[in-house]
Coordinates of C-alpha atoms in Angstrom, one line a residue:
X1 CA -15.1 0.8 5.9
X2 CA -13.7 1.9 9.5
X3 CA -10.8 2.1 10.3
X4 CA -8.7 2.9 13.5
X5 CA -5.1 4.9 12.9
X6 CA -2.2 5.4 14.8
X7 CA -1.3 9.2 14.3
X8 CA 2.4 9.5 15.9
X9 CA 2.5 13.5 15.3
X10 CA -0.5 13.9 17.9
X11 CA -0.6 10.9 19.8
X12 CA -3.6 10.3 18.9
X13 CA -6.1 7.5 17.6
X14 CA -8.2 8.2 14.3
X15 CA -11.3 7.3 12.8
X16 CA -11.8 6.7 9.5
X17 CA -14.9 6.0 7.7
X18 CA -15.0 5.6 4.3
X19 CA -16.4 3.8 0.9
X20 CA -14.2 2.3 -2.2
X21 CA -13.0 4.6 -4.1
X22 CA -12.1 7.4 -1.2
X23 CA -9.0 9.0 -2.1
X24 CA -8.5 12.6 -0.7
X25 CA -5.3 13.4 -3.0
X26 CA -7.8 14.7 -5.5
X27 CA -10.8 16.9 -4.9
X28 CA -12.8 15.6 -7.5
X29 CA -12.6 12.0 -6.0
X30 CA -15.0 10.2 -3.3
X31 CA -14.5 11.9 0.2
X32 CA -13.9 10.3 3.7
X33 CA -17.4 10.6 5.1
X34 CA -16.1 11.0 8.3
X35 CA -12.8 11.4 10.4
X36 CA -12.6 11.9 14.2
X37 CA -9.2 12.4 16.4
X38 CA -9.4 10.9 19.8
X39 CA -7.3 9.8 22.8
X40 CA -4.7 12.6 21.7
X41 CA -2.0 12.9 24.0
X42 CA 0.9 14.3 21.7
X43 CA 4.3 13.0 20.0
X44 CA 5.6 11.8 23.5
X45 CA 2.7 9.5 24.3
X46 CA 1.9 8.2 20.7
X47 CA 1.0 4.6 20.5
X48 CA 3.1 1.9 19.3
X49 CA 1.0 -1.1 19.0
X50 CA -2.6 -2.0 20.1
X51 CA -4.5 -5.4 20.2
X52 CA -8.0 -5.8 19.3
X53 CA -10.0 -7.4 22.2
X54 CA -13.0 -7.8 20.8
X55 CA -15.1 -5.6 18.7
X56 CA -15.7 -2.6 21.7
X57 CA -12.5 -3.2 23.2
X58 CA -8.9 -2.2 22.4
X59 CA -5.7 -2.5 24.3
X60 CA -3.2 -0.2 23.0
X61 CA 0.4 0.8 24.3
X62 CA 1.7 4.5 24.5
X63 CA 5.8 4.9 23.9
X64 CA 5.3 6.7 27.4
X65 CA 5.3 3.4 28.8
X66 CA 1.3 3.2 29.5
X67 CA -0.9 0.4 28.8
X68 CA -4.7 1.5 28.1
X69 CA -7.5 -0.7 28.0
X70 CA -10.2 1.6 26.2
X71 CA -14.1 1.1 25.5
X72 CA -15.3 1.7 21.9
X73 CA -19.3 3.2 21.8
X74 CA -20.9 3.4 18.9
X75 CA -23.1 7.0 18.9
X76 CA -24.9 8.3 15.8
X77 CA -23.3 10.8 13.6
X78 CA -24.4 14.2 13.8
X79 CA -25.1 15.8 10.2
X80 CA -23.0 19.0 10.0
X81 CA -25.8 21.6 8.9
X82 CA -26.3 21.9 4.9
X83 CA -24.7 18.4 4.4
X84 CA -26.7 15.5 2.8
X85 CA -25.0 12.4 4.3
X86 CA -26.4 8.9 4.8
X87 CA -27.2 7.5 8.5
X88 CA -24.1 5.7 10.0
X89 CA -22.7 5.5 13.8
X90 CA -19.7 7.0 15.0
X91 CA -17.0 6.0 17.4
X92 CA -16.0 7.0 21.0
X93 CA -13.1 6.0 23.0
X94 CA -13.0 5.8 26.7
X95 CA -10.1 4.7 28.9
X96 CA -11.3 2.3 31.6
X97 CA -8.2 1.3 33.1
X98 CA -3.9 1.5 32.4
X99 CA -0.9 0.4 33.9
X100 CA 2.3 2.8 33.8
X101 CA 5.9 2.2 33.5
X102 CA 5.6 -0.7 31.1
X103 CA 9.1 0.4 29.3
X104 CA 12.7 0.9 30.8
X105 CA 15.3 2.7 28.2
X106 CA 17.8 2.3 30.7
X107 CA 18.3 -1.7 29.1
X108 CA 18.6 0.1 25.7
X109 CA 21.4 2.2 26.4
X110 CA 24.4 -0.6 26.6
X111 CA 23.3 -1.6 23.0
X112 CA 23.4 1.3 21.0
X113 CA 27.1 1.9 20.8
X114 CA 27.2 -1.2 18.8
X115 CA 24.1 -0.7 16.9
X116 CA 23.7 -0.4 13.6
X117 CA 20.8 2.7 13.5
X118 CA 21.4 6.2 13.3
X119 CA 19.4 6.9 16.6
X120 CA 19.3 6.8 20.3
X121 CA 17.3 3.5 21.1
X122 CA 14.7 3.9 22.7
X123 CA 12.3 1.6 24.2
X124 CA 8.6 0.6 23.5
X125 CA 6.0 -2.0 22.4
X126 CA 6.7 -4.2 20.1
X127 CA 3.9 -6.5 20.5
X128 CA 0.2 -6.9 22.4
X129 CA -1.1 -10.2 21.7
X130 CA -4.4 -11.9 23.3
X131 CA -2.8 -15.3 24.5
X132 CA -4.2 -18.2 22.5
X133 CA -7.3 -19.9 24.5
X134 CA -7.5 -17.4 27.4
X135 CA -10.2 -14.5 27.0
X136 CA -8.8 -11.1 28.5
X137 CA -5.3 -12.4 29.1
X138 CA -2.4 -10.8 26.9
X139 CA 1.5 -11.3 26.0
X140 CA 2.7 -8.0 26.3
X141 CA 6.9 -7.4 24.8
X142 CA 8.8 -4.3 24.4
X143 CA 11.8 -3.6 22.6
X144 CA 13.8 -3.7 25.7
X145 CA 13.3 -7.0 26.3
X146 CA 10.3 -7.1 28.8
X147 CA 7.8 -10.0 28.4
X148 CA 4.7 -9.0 31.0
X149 CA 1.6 -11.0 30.9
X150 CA -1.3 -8.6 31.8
X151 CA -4.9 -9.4 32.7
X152 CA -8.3 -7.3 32.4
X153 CA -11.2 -7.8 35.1
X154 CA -14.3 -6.9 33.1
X155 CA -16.1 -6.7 36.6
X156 CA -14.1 -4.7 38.6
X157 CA -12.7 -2.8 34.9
X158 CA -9.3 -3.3 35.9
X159 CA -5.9 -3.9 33.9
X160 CA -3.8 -6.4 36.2
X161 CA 0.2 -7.2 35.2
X162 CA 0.5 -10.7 36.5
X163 CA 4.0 -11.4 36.3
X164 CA 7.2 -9.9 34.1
X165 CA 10.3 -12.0 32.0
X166 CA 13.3 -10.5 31.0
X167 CA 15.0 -11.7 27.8
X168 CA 17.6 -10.5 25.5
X169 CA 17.2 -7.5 24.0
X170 CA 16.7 -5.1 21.3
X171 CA 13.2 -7.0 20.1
X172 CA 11.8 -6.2 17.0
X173 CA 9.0 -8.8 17.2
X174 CA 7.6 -11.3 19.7
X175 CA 5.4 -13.7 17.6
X176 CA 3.2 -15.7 19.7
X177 CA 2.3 -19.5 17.7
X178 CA -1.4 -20.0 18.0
X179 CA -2.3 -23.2 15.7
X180 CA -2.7 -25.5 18.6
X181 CA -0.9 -26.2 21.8
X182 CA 1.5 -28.1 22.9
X183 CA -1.0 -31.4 23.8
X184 CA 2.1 -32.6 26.2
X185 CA 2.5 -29.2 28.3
X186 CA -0.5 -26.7 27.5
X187 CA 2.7 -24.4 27.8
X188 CA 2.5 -21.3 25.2
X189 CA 5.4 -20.8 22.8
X190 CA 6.8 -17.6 22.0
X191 CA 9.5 -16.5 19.4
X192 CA 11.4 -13.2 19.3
X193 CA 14.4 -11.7 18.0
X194 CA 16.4 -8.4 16.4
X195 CA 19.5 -6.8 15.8
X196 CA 22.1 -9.5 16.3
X197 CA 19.4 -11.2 18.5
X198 CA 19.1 -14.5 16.8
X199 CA 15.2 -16.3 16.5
X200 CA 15.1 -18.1 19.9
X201 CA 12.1 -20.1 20.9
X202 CA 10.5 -19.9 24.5
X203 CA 8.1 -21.6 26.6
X204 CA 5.8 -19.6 28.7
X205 CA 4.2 -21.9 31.4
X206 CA 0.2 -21.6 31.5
X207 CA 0.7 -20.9 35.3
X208 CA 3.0 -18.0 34.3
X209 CA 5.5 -19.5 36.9
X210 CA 8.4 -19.5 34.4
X211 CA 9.7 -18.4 30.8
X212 CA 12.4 -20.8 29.3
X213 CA 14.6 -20.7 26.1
X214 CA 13.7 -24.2 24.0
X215 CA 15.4 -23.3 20.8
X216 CA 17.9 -21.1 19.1
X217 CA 19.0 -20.5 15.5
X218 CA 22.4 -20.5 14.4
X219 CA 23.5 -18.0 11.6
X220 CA 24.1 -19.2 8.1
X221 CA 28.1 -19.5 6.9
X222 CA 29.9 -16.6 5.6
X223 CA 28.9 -15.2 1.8
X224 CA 31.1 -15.2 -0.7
X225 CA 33.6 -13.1 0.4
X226 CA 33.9 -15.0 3.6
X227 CA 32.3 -12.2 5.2
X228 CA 29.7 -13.0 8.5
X229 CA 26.6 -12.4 7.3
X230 CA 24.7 -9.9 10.0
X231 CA 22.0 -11.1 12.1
X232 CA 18.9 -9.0 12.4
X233 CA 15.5 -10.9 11.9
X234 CA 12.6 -8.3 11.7
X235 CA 9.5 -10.1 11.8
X236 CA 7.9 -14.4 12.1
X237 CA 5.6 -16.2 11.4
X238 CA 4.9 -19.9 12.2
X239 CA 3.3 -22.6 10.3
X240 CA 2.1 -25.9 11.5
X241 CA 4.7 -28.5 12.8
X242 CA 5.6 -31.2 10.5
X243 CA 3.2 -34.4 9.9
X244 CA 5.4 -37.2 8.8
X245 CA 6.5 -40.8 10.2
X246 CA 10.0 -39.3 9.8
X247 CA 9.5 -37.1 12.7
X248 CA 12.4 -37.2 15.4
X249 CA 9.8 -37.3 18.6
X250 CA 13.4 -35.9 20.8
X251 CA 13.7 -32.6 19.0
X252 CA 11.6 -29.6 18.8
X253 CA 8.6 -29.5 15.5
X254 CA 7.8 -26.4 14.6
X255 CA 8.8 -24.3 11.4
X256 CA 8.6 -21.1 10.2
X257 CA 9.2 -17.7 8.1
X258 CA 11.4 -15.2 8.7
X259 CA 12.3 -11.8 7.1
X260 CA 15.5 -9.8 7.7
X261 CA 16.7 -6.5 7.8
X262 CA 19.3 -7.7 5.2
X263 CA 16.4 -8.4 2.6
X264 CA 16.5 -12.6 3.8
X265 CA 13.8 -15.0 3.5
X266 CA 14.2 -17.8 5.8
X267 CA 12.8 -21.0 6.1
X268 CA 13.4 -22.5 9.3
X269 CA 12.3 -26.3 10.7
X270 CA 13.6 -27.2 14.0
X271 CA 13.9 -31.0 13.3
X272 CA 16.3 -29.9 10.4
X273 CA 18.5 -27.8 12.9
X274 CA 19.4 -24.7 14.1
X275 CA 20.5 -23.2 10.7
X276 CA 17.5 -22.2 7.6
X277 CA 16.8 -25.0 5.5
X278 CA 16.8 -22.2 3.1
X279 CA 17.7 -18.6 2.8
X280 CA 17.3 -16.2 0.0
X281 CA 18.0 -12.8 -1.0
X282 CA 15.2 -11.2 -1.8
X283 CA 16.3 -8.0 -3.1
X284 CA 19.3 -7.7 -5.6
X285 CA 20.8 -5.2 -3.5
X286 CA 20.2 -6.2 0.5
X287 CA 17.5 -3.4 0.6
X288 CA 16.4 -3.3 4.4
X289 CA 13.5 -4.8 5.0
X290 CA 10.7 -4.1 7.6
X291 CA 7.4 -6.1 7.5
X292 CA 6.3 -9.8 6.8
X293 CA 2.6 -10.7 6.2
X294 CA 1.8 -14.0 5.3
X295 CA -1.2 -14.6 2.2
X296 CA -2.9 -18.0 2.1
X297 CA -6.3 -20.1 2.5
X298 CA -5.9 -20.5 6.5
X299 CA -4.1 -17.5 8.4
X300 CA -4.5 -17.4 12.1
X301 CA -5.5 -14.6 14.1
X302 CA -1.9 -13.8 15.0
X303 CA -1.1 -14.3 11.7
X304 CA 0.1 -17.6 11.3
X305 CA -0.7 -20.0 9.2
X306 CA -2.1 -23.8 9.2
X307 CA -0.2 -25.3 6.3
X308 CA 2.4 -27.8 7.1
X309 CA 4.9 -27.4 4.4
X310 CA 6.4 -23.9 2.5
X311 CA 4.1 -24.3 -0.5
X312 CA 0.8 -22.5 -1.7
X313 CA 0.9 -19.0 -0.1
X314 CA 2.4 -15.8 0.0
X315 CA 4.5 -13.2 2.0
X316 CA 4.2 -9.4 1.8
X317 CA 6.5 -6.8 2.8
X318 CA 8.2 -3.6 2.7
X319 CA 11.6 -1.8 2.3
X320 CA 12.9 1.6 3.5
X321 CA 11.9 3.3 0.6
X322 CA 8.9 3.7 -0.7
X323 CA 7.7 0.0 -2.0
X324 CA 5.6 -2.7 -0.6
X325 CA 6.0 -6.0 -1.9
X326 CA 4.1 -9.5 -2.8
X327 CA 6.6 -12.6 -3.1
X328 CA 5.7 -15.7 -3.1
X329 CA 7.1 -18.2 -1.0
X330 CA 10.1 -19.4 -3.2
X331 CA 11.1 -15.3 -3.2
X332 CA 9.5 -15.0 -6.9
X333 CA 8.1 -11.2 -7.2
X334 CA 4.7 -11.3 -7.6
X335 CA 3.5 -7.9 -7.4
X336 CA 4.1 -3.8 -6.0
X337 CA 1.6 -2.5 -4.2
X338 CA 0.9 1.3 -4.8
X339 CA 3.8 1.9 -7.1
X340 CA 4.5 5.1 -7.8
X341 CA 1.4 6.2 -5.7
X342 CA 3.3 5.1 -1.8
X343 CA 6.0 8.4 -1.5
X344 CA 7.2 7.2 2.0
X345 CA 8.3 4.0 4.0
X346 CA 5.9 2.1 5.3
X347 CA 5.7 2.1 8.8
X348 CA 3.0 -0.3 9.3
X349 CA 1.2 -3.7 6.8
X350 CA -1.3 -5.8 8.1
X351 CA -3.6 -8.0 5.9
X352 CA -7.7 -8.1 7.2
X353 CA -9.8 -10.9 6.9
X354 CA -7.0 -12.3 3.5
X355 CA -9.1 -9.6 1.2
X356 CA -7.1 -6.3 2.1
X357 CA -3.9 -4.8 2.6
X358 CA -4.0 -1.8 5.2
X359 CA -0.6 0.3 4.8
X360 CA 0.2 3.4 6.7
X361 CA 3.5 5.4 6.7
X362 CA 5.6 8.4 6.3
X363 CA 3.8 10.0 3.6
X364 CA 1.1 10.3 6.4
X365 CA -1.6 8.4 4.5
X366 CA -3.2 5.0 5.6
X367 CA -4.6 3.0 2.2
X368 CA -6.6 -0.1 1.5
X369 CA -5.5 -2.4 -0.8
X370 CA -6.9 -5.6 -2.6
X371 CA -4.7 -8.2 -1.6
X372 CA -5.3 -10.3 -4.2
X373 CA -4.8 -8.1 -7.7
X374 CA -3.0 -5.0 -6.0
X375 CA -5.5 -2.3 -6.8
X376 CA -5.7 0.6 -4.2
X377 CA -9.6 0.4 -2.9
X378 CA -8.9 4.0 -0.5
X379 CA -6.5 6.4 0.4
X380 CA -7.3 9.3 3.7
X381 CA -4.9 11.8 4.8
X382 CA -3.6 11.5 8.7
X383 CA -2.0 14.5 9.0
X384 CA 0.7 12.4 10.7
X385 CA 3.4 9.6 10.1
X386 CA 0.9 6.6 10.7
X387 CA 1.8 4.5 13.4
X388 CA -0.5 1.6 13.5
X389 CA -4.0 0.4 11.3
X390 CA -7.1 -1.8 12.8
X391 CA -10.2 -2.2 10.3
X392 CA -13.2 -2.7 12.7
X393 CA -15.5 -3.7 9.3
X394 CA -15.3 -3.1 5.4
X395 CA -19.1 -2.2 5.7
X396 CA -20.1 0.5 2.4
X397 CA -22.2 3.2 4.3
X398 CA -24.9 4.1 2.1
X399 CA -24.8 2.0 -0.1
X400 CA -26.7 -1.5 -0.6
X401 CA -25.2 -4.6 -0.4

């Protein structure tokens, strides 16, 4: 297995190769076979998000504010002396091109008076997305509300920002919908949101000549004690519009998921309104929630997925704590991942390929996980609070297939 970390301490990008059954907690256990640092650039320049290009290309964004489109080369590995290791290639990185001055704090600053976090706000990337249908063109969104579309010449090795949006900030996510376009327009839709940000729906023309608001949700009535409930989506993801005769062709069809901060599941279709067609606690005790993965047969590669109702798959995420959950989609617990084994909060989830769970935190370890039964596969020390996780194959060195 190898496997690309975030490491927020040093700023730096890892590699990880290892087998089932790694777990460097215990001596006695299987050992990474190797682990390289790269790209370091320390705590002030560590990277927030990245986006695989293809499988020797990344494009990753530094909370400096610099986008870096980086070349992955595969070299053999060189056998430390008295070591008995199989044959396997190594990675190295190499920054061919980046753009600077990708964030502005300054949009931040108005916000945090009324915020609801313990810290300064500070900007950075939220999301780097490959736009559905276009090769080397990406949807790049930071926290402060920046939506740039960027563009990489293979020819001339060049990153290119083509044009910049401003919408309302803080973001926590920008989730592009890639399950087919919009046959009438070609135009890409975008949804984003955060702390008392509603879920609004956007429009990004394929000419890049304009970015305009289609949709926004409205928040549910007050609880029980007649109390507003607070408004803070954390992550989305979309599934395929509705295919019915009772389709209302003058509204919006699309639906999705949404989780919380406030431990929420929502289930939103536009045709229905503005408010959830359902929303459930999820925890007993509004736990804050920080992730949302979605489990099923057909997941896109943005993580969507192609079903047309909210039926037959699964959602995973993760609180503040220490615990990383499976629900199903009617908010029935289904499973912990790691139990007692996770000691931090998880900073980053992502589900490979719908067979494994890659989970990095605090605790400064990244983990693979079978999605399916729960059972940790690995487990590597960082050395640093883990930022970000891409598997680049599940390959066993050494051993035969």
């Amino acid at each position: 297995m190898r496997l690309l970390a975030s490491c927020v301490d040093s700023g730096s990008l890892k590699e990880i190769l290892c087998n089932v059954g790694t777990d460097t907690s215990k001596k006695a256990e299987i050992q990474p076979l190797s682990i390289r640092t790269s790209l370091s650039e320390g705590l002030k320049a560590s990277i927030d998000t990245l986006c695989l290009c293809d499988r020797y290309r990344i494009l990753l964004g530094r909370n400096n504010g610099t986008l870096e489109m980086v070349k992955i080369v595969d070299v053999p590995h060189t056998e430390e002396e008295g070591t008995q290791l199989p044959t396997f290639q190594v990675s190295e990185f190499e920054v061919l091109d980046s753009i600077s001055g990708m964030l502005d704090d300054s949009k931040l600053a108005p916000l945090y008076e009324g915020s609801k976090k313990r810290v300064k706000l500070t900007d950075g990337f939220v999301t780097i997305s490959q736009l559905p249908g276009l090769k080397d063109s990406y949807l790049v969104a930071t926290r402060s509300g920046l939506i740039s579309v960027v563009k990489w010449d293979a020819k001339e090795s060049k990153l290119t920002k083509i044009e910049t949006f401003e919408v309302k900030a803080p973001l926590e996510f920008a989730q592009l919908y890639d399950l087919g376009q919009d046959n009438s327009s070609g135009d890409f839709v975008l949804a984003y949101g955060g702390e008392e940000n509603s879920v609004k729906l956007v429009q990004l023309k394929r000419d890049y000549s304009s970015l305009v608001q289609v949709w926004e949700a409205k928040n549910v009535k007050n609880d029980k004690l007649d109390l507003r409930v607070p408004i803070w989506p954390v992550a989305l993801r979309f599934l395929r519009p509705l295919e019915s005769t009772d389709v209302e062709k003058s509204k919006l069809n699309y639906q999705f998921v949404v989780i919380t901060r406030w431990s929420h599941l929502g289930l939103y279709r536009t045709q229905h309104g503005r408010k959830p067609l359902q929303y459930k606690e999820l925890l007993p005790n509004r736990e804050p929630l920080t992730q949302l993965q979605l489990v099923g047969k057909d997941v896109s590669e943005l993580g969507n997925i192609f079903a047309t109702d909210f039926k037959d798959f699964e959602i995973v995420t993760a609180d503040t704590k220490h615990n990383v959950y499976k629900f199903d989609i009617k908010g029935k617990l289904q499973l912990k991942f790691g139990k007692t084994d996770i000691t931090g909060a998880s900073s980053f989830l992502a589900v490979h390929d719908q067979k494994y769970l890659l989970q990095g935190g605090l605790d400064r370890y990244a983990r693979i996980f079978d999605l399916q039964s729960g059972t940790r596969l690995a487990k590597v020390y960082t050395g640093s609070k883990v930022n970000y996780l891409l598997m680049l194959d599940d390959d066993q060195v050494g051993i035969d297939k």
